[in-house]
């Protein structure tokens, strides 16, 4: 196996197993700086579930973030449901293991169907804990060589083209290297044409439909081909791999999957079907960072370009994403924007900033953040403790 072929997720196979002692489930409420509208709803605040895990003799701790939204509108998961399944179904299984590593979490929880975002949050807390205990950064552990990654920004649906253009210009001024526009029927060709004119031919541009179209919309979406987009993201419903393959044959702009890619197995099928010309990899959606790395490796082996998606994470999830996105298969800019794109204040000590269009790959021990406890406490709405 050459250096290029190694499996980046194998790195965690030899961690020290530790007993899981105690877990805090904390909910925080963070207002967005501006409402974020997609084809499935308008987000104005973020109700985030955080996990703090204590392992060993209580001397090892790690943090995870659950990316589930308030409503089951992006996918079937939602934050109240994630909280319940973690407390009543997932944690009891982990406590029962005696001792475990992050790499074992997926297998231990495999008897529970679905709930990837809930599972991912737990695996994430254990990964962070293990990395902190071994004084290693996530990026170093997975073999990331780059020191920074190009930063893209996601731009919501606006009330008018003028308002959209003003927002896009602001992000261009901030230095973002790629623009992603949310689209839906009635807000697609015209805004894309206007933004392409504004930003010129050289700035990478892509669109995200969040499942808003139907199989019969191929001819309509082919009108986007003239605007030289990087990709059209998830035009059809989550389950519809065949429809995406048909659409990929009708439009020349590459079809990228997000919601549909729930595991490495589904991703392999989607690639085989011709449904996935580009992959958006979101650790929460696929059950954790380790499965995300397996999908990265699969896509890289198949020559499928990938990029790291975003779920309006706090500085916890964003730091981990910035580490992940340093892997070599992430050949397109991800949705890893500055913390200030969405939040006035973050809950980590060094919120992500953008410099020269890039975000630094974090290299501190763990997933790459330190909690700002005062900031965290000021946005905390509830705290529950679960022990074995
Ligand atoms: O930078 O985190 C971000 C936002 C990126 O557009 C983004 N996320 O479907 O990919 C998506 C979308 C999203 C928006 C997901 C709102 C969930 C809620």
Coordinates of N, CA and C in Angstrom, one line a residue, residues 82-264:
X82 N -32.6 13.5 19.4 CA -31.2 13.1 19.6 C -30.9 13.0 21.1
X83 N -31.3 14.0 21.8 CA -31.1 14.0 23.3 C -31.7 12.8 23.9
X84 N -32.9 12.5 23.5 CA -33.6 11.3 24.1 C -32.9 10.0 23.8
X85 N -32.6 9.8 22.5 CA -32.0 8.6 22.1 C -30.6 8.4 22.8
X86 N -29.9 9.5 22.9 CA -28.6 9.4 23.6 C -28.8 9.0 25.0
X87 N -29.7 9.6 25.7 CA -29.9 9.4 27.1 C -30.4 7.9 27.4
X88 N -31.4 7.6 26.6 CA -32.1 6.3 26.9 C -31.7 5.1 26.2
X89 N -31.0 5.3 25.0 CA -30.6 4.1 24.2 C -29.1 4.0 23.9
X90 N -28.5 5.1 23.7 CA -27.1 5.0 23.3 C -26.1 4.9 24.5
X91 N -26.3 5.9 25.4 CA -25.4 5.9 26.6 C -25.5 4.6 27.4
X92 N -26.7 4.1 27.7 CA -26.7 2.8 28.5 C -25.8 1.7 27.8
X93 N -25.8 1.6 26.5 CA -25.0 0.6 25.8 C -23.5 0.9 26.0
X94 N -23.1 2.2 25.9 CA -21.7 2.5 26.1 C -21.3 2.3 27.5
X95 N -22.1 2.7 28.5 CA -21.7 2.4 29.9 C -21.6 0.9 30.2
X96 N -22.4 0.1 29.5 CA -22.3 -1.3 29.7 C -21.1 -2.0 29.1
X97 N -20.3 -1.3 28.3 CA -19.1 -1.9 27.7 C -18.0 -2.2 28.7
X98 N -18.0 -1.5 29.8 CA -16.9 -1.6 30.8 C -15.8 -0.6 30.4
X99 N -15.2 -0.8 29.3 CA -14.2 0.2 28.8 C -14.3 0.2 27.3
X100 N -14.0 1.4 26.7 CA -14.1 1.4 25.2 C -13.2 2.5 24.6
X101 N -13.0 2.5 23.3 CA -12.3 3.5 22.6 C -13.3 4.2 21.6
X102 N -12.9 5.3 21.1 CA -13.8 6.0 20.2 C -14.1 5.1 18.9
X103 N -13.0 4.4 18.5 CA -13.2 3.6 17.3 C -14.2 2.4 17.5
X104 N -14.5 2.1 18.8 CA -15.5 1.0 19.1 C -16.9 1.5 19.2
X105 N -17.1 2.8 19.2 CA -18.4 3.4 19.5 C -19.4 3.0 18.4
X106 N -19.0 3.1 17.1 CA -19.9 2.7 16.0 C -20.4 1.3 16.1
X107 N -19.5 0.4 16.4 CA -19.9 -1.0 16.5 C -20.8 -1.3 17.7
X108 N -20.5 -0.6 18.8 CA -21.3 -0.8 20.0 C -22.7 -0.3 19.9
X109 N -22.9 0.7 19.0 CA -24.2 1.3 18.8 C -24.9 0.8 17.6
X110 N -24.3 -0.2 16.9 CA -24.8 -0.6 15.6 C -26.2 -1.3 15.7
X111 N -26.6 -1.8 16.8 CA -27.9 -2.4 17.0 C -29.0 -1.4 17.0
X112 N -28.7 -0.1 17.2 CA -29.7 0.9 17.1 C -29.7 1.5 15.7
X113 N -30.9 1.5 15.1 CA -31.0 1.9 13.7 C -30.9 3.5 13.6
X114 N -30.3 3.9 12.6 CA -30.3 5.4 12.3 C -29.6 6.2 13.4
X115 N -30.2 7.4 13.6 CA -29.7 8.3 14.7 C -28.2 8.6 14.6
X116 N -27.8 8.8 13.3 CA -26.4 9.1 13.1 C -25.8 10.3 13.8
X117 N -26.6 11.4 13.8 CA -26.1 12.6 14.4 C -25.9 12.4 15.9
X118 N -26.8 11.7 16.5 CA -26.7 11.4 18.0 C -25.5 10.5 18.2
X119 N -25.3 9.5 17.4 CA -24.1 8.6 17.6 C -22.8 9.4 17.3
X120 N -22.8 10.2 16.3 CA -21.6 11.0 16.0 C -21.2 11.9 17.1
X121 N -22.2 12.5 17.8 CA -21.8 13.4 18.9 C -21.1 12.6 20.0
X122 N -21.5 11.4 20.3 CA -20.8 10.6 21.3 C -19.4 10.1 20.9
X123 N -19.3 9.6 19.7 CA -18.0 9.2 19.2 C -17.0 10.4 19.2
X124 N -17.6 11.6 18.8 CA -16.8 12.8 18.8 C -16.2 13.1 20.2
X125 N -17.0 13.0 21.2 CA -16.6 13.3 22.6 C -15.5 12.4 23.0
X126 N -15.6 11.1 22.6 CA -14.6 10.1 22.9 C -13.3 10.3 22.1
X127 N -13.4 10.7 20.9 CA -12.3 11.0 20.1 C -11.5 12.2 20.7
X128 N -12.2 13.3 21.0 CA -11.6 14.4 21.6 C -10.9 14.0 22.9
X129 N -11.5 13.2 23.7 CA -10.9 12.8 25.0 C -9.6 12.0 24.7
X130 N -9.7 11.1 23.8 CA -8.5 10.2 23.5 C -7.3 11.1 23.0
X131 N -7.7 12.0 22.1 CA -6.6 12.8 21.6 C -6.0 13.7 22.6
X132 N -6.9 14.3 23.5 CA -6.3 15.1 24.5 C -5.4 14.3 25.5
X133 N -5.9 13.1 25.8 CA -5.1 12.3 26.7 C -3.8 11.9 26.1
X134 N -3.7 11.8 24.8 CA -2.4 11.5 24.2 C -1.7 12.7 23.6
X135 N -2.2 13.9 24.0 CA -1.6 15.1 23.7 C -1.4 15.3 22.1
X136 N -2.4 14.9 21.4 CA -2.2 14.9 19.9 C -3.4 15.6 19.3
X137 N -3.2 16.3 18.2 CA -4.3 17.0 17.5 C -4.9 16.0 16.6
X138 N -6.2 16.3 16.3 CA -6.9 15.4 15.4 C -6.2 15.5 14.0
X139 N -5.9 16.7 13.6 CA -5.2 16.8 12.2 C -3.9 16.0 12.2
X140 N -3.1 16.0 13.2 CA -1.9 15.2 13.2 C -2.2 13.7 13.2
X141 N -3.2 13.4 14.0 CA -3.6 11.9 14.1 C -4.0 11.3 12.8
X142 N -4.7 12.1 12.0 CA -5.2 11.6 10.7 C -4.3 11.9 9.5
X143 N -3.1 12.5 9.8 CA -2.1 12.7 8.8 C -2.4 13.9 7.9
X144 N -3.0 14.9 8.4 CA -3.2 16.1 7.6 C -1.9 16.9 7.5
X145 N -1.5 17.3 6.3 CA -0.3 17.9 6.1 C -0.4 19.4 5.9
X146 N -1.5 19.9 5.3 CA -1.7 21.3 5.0 C -1.9 22.1 6.3
X147 N -1.6 23.4 6.3 CA -1.8 24.2 7.5 C -3.0 25.0 7.4
X148 N -3.6 25.1 6.3 CA -4.9 25.9 6.2 C -5.7 25.3 5.0
X149 N -7.0 25.6 5.0 CA -7.9 25.1 4.0 C -8.7 26.3 3.4
X150 N -9.0 26.3 2.1 CA -9.8 27.3 1.6 C -11.2 27.3 2.1
X151 N -11.8 28.5 2.3 CA -13.0 28.7 3.0 C -14.2 29.1 2.1
X152 N -15.3 28.3 2.1 CA -16.4 28.7 1.3 C -17.5 29.1 2.2
X153 N -18.5 29.8 1.7 CA -19.6 30.3 2.4 C -20.9 30.0 1.8
X154 N -21.9 29.7 2.6 CA -23.2 29.3 2.2 C -24.2 30.4 2.4
X155 N -24.9 30.8 1.3 CA -25.7 32.0 1.3 C -27.2 31.6 1.2
X156 N -28.0 32.0 2.1 CA -29.4 31.6 2.1 C -30.3 32.2 1.0
X157 N -31.5 31.8 1.0 CA -32.5 32.4 0.1 C -32.8 33.8 0.6
X158 N -32.9 34.7 -0.3 CA -33.2 36.1 0.2 C -34.6 36.5 -0.4
X159 N -35.1 37.7 0.1 CA -36.4 38.2 -0.4 C -36.3 38.8 -1.7
X160 N -35.1 39.2 -2.2 CA -35.0 39.9 -3.5 C -33.6 39.6 -4.0
X161 N -33.4 39.8 -5.3 CA -32.1 39.6 -5.9 C -31.2 40.7 -5.4
X162 N -31.6 41.9 -5.2 CA -30.8 42.9 -4.7 C -30.2 42.6 -3.3
X163 N -31.1 42.1 -2.5 CA -30.6 41.7 -1.1 C -29.6 40.6 -1.2
X164 N -29.8 39.6 -2.1 CA -28.9 38.5 -2.3 C -27.5 39.1 -2.8
X165 N -27.6 39.9 -3.8 CA -26.3 40.5 -4.3 C -25.5 41.2 -3.2
X166 N -26.2 42.0 -2.4 CA -25.6 42.7 -1.3 C -24.9 41.8 -0.4
X167 N -25.6 40.7 0.0 CA -25.0 39.7 0.9 C -23.8 39.0 0.3
X168 N -23.9 38.6 -1.0 CA -22.8 37.9 -1.7 C -21.6 38.9 -1.8
X169 N -21.8 40.1 -2.1 CA -20.7 41.1 -2.2 C -20.0 41.2 -0.8
X170 N -20.8 41.2 0.2 CA -20.2 41.2 1.6 C -19.2 40.1 1.8
X171 N -19.7 38.9 1.4 CA -18.8 37.7 1.6 C -17.6 37.7 0.7
X172 N -17.8 38.2 -0.5 CA -16.6 38.3 -1.4 C -15.6 39.3 -0.7
X173 N -16.1 40.4 -0.2 CA -15.2 41.3 0.5 C -14.5 40.7 1.7
X174 N -15.2 39.8 2.4 CA -14.6 39.1 3.5 C -13.5 38.1 3.0
X175 N -13.5 37.8 1.7 CA -12.4 36.9 1.2 C -12.8 35.5 0.9
X176 N -14.1 35.2 1.1 CA -14.5 33.8 0.8 C -14.1 33.3 -0.6
X177 N -13.7 32.1 -0.7 CA -13.1 31.6 -2.0 C -14.1 30.9 -2.8
X178 N -15.3 30.6 -2.2 CA -16.3 30.0 -3.1 C -17.7 30.3 -2.4
X179 N -18.6 30.6 -3.3 CA -20.0 30.9 -2.9 C -20.9 29.8 -3.2
X180 N -21.7 29.4 -2.2 CA -22.8 28.4 -2.4 C -24.1 29.1 -2.2
X181 N -25.0 29.0 -3.2 CA -26.3 29.6 -3.1 C -27.4 28.5 -2.8
X182 N -28.2 28.8 -1.8 CA -29.4 27.9 -1.6 C -30.4 28.2 -2.7
X183 N -30.9 27.2 -3.3 CA -32.0 27.4 -4.3 C -33.2 26.5 -4.0
X184 N -34.3 26.9 -4.7 CA -35.5 26.1 -4.6 C -36.3 26.5 -5.9
X185 N -37.4 25.8 -6.2 CA -38.2 26.2 -7.4 C -38.7 27.6 -7.2
X186 N -38.4 28.4 -8.2 CA -38.8 29.8 -8.1 C -37.7 30.7 -7.6
X187 N -36.6 30.1 -7.1 CA -35.4 30.9 -6.7 C -34.2 30.1 -7.1
X188 N -34.0 30.1 -8.5 CA -32.8 29.3 -8.9 C -32.1 30.0 -10.1
X189 N -32.7 29.9 -11.3 CA -32.0 30.4 -12.5 C -31.6 31.9 -12.4
X190 N -32.6 32.7 -12.0 CA -32.4 34.1 -11.9 C -31.4 34.6 -10.9
X191 N -31.5 34.1 -9.7 CA -30.4 34.5 -8.7 C -29.0 34.0 -9.1
X192 N -29.0 32.8 -9.7 CA -27.6 32.3 -10.1 C -27.1 33.1 -11.2
X193 N -27.9 33.5 -12.2 CA -27.4 34.4 -13.3 C -26.9 35.7 -12.7
X194 N -27.7 36.3 -11.8 CA -27.3 37.6 -11.2 C -26.0 37.5 -10.4
X195 N -25.8 36.4 -9.6 CA -24.6 36.3 -8.8 C -23.4 36.0 -9.7
X196 N -23.6 35.2 -10.8 CA -22.5 35.0 -11.7 C -22.0 36.3 -12.3
X197 N -23.0 37.1 -12.7 CA -22.6 38.4 -13.3 C -21.8 39.2 -12.2
X198 N -22.3 39.2 -11.0 CA -21.7 40.0 -9.9 C -20.2 39.6 -9.7
X199 N -20.0 38.3 -9.5 CA -18.7 37.8 -9.0 C -17.8 37.5 -10.2
X200 N -18.3 37.5 -11.4 CA -17.4 37.2 -12.6 C -17.2 35.7 -12.8
X201 N -16.5 35.4 -13.9 CA -16.4 34.0 -14.2 C -15.4 33.2 -13.4
X202 N -14.5 33.8 -12.6 CA -13.5 33.1 -12.0 C -13.7 32.7 -10.5
X203 N -14.8 33.2 -9.9 CA -15.0 32.8 -8.5 C -15.9 31.6 -8.5
X204 N -15.4 30.5 -7.8 CA -16.2 29.3 -7.8 C -17.6 29.5 -7.2
X205 N -18.6 28.9 -7.9 CA -20.0 29.1 -7.5 C -20.7 27.8 -7.6
X206 N -21.5 27.5 -6.6 CA -22.3 26.2 -6.6 C -23.7 26.4 -5.9
X207 N -24.6 25.5 -6.1 CA -25.9 25.7 -5.6 C -26.3 24.4 -4.8
X208 N -27.3 24.7 -3.8 CA -27.7 23.6 -2.9 C -29.2 23.7 -2.8
X209 N -29.9 22.6 -3.3 CA -31.4 22.5 -3.3 C -32.0 21.9 -2.1
X210 N -31.2 21.2 -1.3 CA -31.8 20.5 -0.1 C -33.1 19.8 -0.4
X211 N -33.0 19.0 -1.5 CA -34.1 18.0 -1.9 C -35.3 18.7 -2.5
X212 N -35.3 20.0 -2.9 CA -36.5 20.7 -3.3 C -37.0 20.4 -4.7
X213 N -36.4 19.6 -5.5 CA -36.8 19.3 -6.8 C -37.4 17.9 -7.0
X214 N -37.9 17.7 -8.3 CA -38.4 16.4 -8.6 C -37.7 15.8 -9.8
X215 N -37.9 14.5 -10.0 CA -37.2 13.8 -11.1 C -37.5 14.5 -12.5
X216 N -38.6 15.1 -12.6 CA -39.0 15.7 -13.9 C -38.4 17.1 -14.1
X217 N -37.6 17.5 -13.2 CA -37.0 18.9 -13.3 C -35.7 18.9 -14.0
X218 N -35.3 17.9 -14.7 CA -34.0 17.8 -15.3 C -33.8 19.0 -16.3
X219 N -34.8 19.2 -17.2 CA -34.7 20.2 -18.3 C -34.6 21.6 -17.6
X220 N -35.3 21.8 -16.6 CA -35.3 23.1 -15.9 C -33.9 23.3 -15.3
X221 N -33.4 22.3 -14.6 CA -32.1 22.4 -13.9 C -30.9 22.5 -14.9
X222 N -31.1 22.0 -16.1 CA -30.1 22.1 -17.1 C -29.9 23.5 -17.6
X223 N -30.8 24.4 -17.3 CA -30.6 25.8 -17.6 C -29.5 26.4 -16.7
X224 N -29.1 25.7 -15.6 CA -28.0 26.2 -14.8 C -26.7 25.9 -15.4
X225 N -26.6 25.0 -16.4 CA -25.4 24.6 -17.0 C -24.6 25.8 -17.5
X226 N -25.3 26.8 -18.1 CA -24.6 27.9 -18.7 C -23.8 28.8 -17.7
X227 N -24.0 28.6 -16.4 CA -23.4 29.5 -15.4 C -22.1 28.9 -14.8
X228 N -21.7 27.8 -15.4 CA -20.4 27.2 -15.0 C -20.3 27.0 -13.5
X229 N -21.3 26.3 -13.0 CA -21.3 26.0 -11.5 C -20.4 24.8 -11.2
X230 N -19.8 24.8 -10.0 CA -19.0 23.6 -9.6 C -19.9 22.4 -9.5
X231 N -21.1 22.6 -9.0 CA -22.0 21.4 -8.7 C -23.4 21.9 -8.4
X232 N -24.3 21.0 -8.5 CA -25.7 21.1 -8.0 C -25.8 20.1 -6.8
X233 N -26.1 20.6 -5.6 CA -26.1 19.7 -4.5 C -27.6 19.3 -4.2
X234 N -27.7 18.0 -4.0 CA -28.9 17.3 -3.5 C -30.2 17.9 -4.1
X235 N -30.4 17.8 -5.4 CA -31.7 18.3 -5.9 C -32.9 17.5 -5.5
X236 N -32.7 16.2 -5.4 CA -33.9 15.3 -5.1 C -33.9 14.7 -3.7
X237 N -35.0 14.0 -3.3 CA -35.1 13.5 -2.0 C -34.0 12.6 -1.6
X238 N -33.8 12.4 -0.3 CA -32.7 11.6 0.3 C -32.6 10.2 -0.3
X239 N -33.7 9.6 -0.4 CA -33.7 8.1 -0.8 C -33.5 7.9 -2.3
X240 N -33.6 9.0 -3.1 CA -33.7 8.8 -4.6 C -32.3 8.8 -5.3
X241 N -31.6 7.7 -5.0 CA -30.3 7.6 -5.7 C -30.5 7.5 -7.2
X242 N -31.5 6.7 -7.6 CA -31.7 6.4 -9.1 C -32.1 7.7 -9.8
X243 N -32.9 8.5 -9.1 CA -33.3 9.8 -9.7 C -32.1 10.7 -9.9
X244 N -31.2 10.7 -8.9 CA -30.0 11.5 -9.1 C -29.1 11.0 -10.2
X245 N -29.1 9.7 -10.4 CA -28.3 9.2 -11.5 C -28.9 9.6 -12.9
X246 N -30.2 9.6 -12.9 CA -30.9 10.0 -14.2 C -30.6 11.5 -14.4
X247 N -30.7 12.3 -13.3 CA -30.5 13.7 -13.5 C -29.0 14.0 -13.9
X248 N -28.1 13.2 -13.4 CA -26.7 13.4 -13.7 C -26.5 13.3 -15.2
X249 N -27.3 12.4 -15.9 CA -27.2 12.2 -17.3 C -27.9 13.3 -18.1
X250 N -28.8 14.1 -17.4 CA -29.5 15.2 -18.1 C -28.8 16.5 -18.0
X251 N -28.1 16.8 -17.0 CA -27.4 18.1 -16.8 C -25.9 17.9 -16.9
X252 N -25.2 18.9 -17.4 CA -23.7 18.7 -17.4 C -23.1 19.1 -16.1
X253 N -23.7 20.0 -15.4 CA -23.2 20.4 -14.1 C -23.1 19.2 -13.2
X254 N -22.0 18.9 -12.5 CA -21.9 17.7 -11.7 C -23.0 17.7 -10.6
X255 N -23.5 16.5 -10.3 CA -24.5 16.3 -9.2 C -23.7 15.9 -8.0
X256 N -23.9 16.7 -6.9 CA -23.3 16.4 -5.6 C -24.4 15.9 -4.6
X257 N -24.0 14.9 -3.9 CA -25.0 14.4 -2.9 C -24.6 14.9 -1.5
X258 N -25.6 15.2 -0.7 CA -25.4 15.5 0.7 C -26.4 14.6 1.6
X259 N -27.6 15.0 1.7 CA -28.6 14.2 2.5 C -28.6 12.7 2.2
X260 N -28.4 12.3 0.9 CA -28.4 10.9 0.6 C -27.3 10.1 1.1
X261 N -26.2 10.7 1.4 CA -25.0 10.0 1.8 C -24.9 9.8 3.3
X262 N -25.5 8.7 3.7 CA -25.6 8.4 5.1 C -24.6 7.5 5.7
X263 N -23.8 6.9 4.8 CA -22.8 5.9 5.2 C -21.8 5.6 4.1
X264 N -20.8 4.9 4.4 CA -19.8 4.6 3.3 C -20.5 3.6 2.4

